[in-house]
Coordinates of C-alpha atoms in Angstrom, one line a residue:
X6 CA 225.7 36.9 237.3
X7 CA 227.4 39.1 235.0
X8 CA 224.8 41.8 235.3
X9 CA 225.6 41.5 238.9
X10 CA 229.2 42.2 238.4
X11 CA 228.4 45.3 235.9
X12 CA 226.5 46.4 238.4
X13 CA 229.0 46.1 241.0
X14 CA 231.9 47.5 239.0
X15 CA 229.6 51.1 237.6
X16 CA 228.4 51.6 241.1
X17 CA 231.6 51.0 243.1
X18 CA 235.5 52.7 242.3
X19 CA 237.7 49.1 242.4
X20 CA 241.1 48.4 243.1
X21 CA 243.7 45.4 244.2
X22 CA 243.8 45.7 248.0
X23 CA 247.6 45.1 247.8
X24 CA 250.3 44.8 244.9
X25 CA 250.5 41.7 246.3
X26 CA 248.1 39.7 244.5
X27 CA 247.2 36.4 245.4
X28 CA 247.1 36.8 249.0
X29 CA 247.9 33.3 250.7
X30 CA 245.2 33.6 253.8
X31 CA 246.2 32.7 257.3
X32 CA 243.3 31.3 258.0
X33 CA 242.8 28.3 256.0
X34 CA 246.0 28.6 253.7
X35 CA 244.5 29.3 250.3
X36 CA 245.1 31.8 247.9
X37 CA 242.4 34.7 247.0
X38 CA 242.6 37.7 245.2
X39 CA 241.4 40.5 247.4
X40 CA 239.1 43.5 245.6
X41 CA 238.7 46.7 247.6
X42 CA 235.4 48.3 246.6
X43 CA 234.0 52.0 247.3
X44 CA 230.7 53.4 246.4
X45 CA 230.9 56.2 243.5
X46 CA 228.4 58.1 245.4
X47 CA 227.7 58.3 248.8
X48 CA 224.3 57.2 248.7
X49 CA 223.9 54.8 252.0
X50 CA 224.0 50.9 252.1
X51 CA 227.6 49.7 252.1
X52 CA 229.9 52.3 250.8
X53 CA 233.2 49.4 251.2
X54 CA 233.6 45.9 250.8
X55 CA 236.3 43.4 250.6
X56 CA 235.8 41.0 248.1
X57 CA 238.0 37.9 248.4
X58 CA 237.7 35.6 245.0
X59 CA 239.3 32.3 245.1
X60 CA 242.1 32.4 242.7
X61 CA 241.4 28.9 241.3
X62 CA 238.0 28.8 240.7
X63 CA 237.5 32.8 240.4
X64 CA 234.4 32.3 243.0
X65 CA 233.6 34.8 245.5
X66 CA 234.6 33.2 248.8
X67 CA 233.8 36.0 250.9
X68 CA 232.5 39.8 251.1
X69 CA 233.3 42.2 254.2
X70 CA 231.3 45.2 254.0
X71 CA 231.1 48.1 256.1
X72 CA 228.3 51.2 255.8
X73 CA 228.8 55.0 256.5
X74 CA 228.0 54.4 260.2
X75 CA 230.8 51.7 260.6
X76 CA 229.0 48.9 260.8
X77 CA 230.2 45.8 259.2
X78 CA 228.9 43.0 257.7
X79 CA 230.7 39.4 256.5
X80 CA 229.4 36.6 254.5
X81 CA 230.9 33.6 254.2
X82 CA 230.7 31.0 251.4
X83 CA 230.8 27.2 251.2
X84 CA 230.2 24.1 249.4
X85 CA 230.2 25.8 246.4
X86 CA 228.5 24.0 243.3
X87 CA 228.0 24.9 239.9
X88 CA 224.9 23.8 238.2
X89 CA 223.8 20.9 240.8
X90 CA 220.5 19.0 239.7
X91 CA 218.1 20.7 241.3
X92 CA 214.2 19.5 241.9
X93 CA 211.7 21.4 240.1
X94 CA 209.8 23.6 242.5
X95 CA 212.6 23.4 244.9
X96 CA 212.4 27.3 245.6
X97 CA 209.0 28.3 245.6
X98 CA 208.8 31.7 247.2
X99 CA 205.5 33.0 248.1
X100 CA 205.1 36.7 249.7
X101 CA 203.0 36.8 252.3
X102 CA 199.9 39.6 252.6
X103 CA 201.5 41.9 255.1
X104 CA 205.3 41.7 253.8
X105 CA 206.9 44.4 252.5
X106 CA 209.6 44.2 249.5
X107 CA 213.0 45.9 249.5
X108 CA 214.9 45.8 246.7
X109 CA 218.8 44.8 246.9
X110 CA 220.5 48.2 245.5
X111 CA 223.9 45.9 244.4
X112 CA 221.6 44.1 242.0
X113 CA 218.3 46.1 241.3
X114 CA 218.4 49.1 239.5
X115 CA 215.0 49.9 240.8

């Protein structure tokens, strides 16, 4: 979402990775734009990721991230689909008694 993004872009210092920009991957041959993000302040969770956005459709493709204590996480995307039909009540989340909430700090405020 865009709030998302503006959250992203106040709470992380953002760059190219390279001058060269598309980067053709070796992997499967497709062109990204690659954004090197580093937390403003050193406040735990990820302080780097890698963002690679598909330089057709502008989608995120992938995100490496790596925390103060080295450790590093990917995710992967696929099958990407804007605006399918969904079934109302598809996602019906329910919290059960004993679970405990944690707020995502890249797109909560709270």
């Amino acid at each position: 979402t865009d709030e998302g993004l503006s959250r992203i872009f106040r709470k992380y210092h953002y760059k190219f990775d390279s001058i060269e920009q598309p980067q053709t991957s070796s992997k499967d041959g497709r062109k990204y734009f690659v954004l090197n993000l580093e937390q403003r302040e050193k406040i735990g969770g990820f302080e780097t990721m890698l963002l690679y956005v598909d330089a057709q459709t502008y989608f995120i493709q992938k995100a490496v991230a790596s925390d103060g204590r080295g450790k590093e996480t990917t995710i992967e995307f696929s099958n990407l689909e804007i605006n399918p039909d969904l079934e109302d009540g598809q996602f019906n989340f329910h919290i059960g008694g004993n679970a405990k909430i944690i707020n995502n700090p890249l797109v909560s405020e709270q």
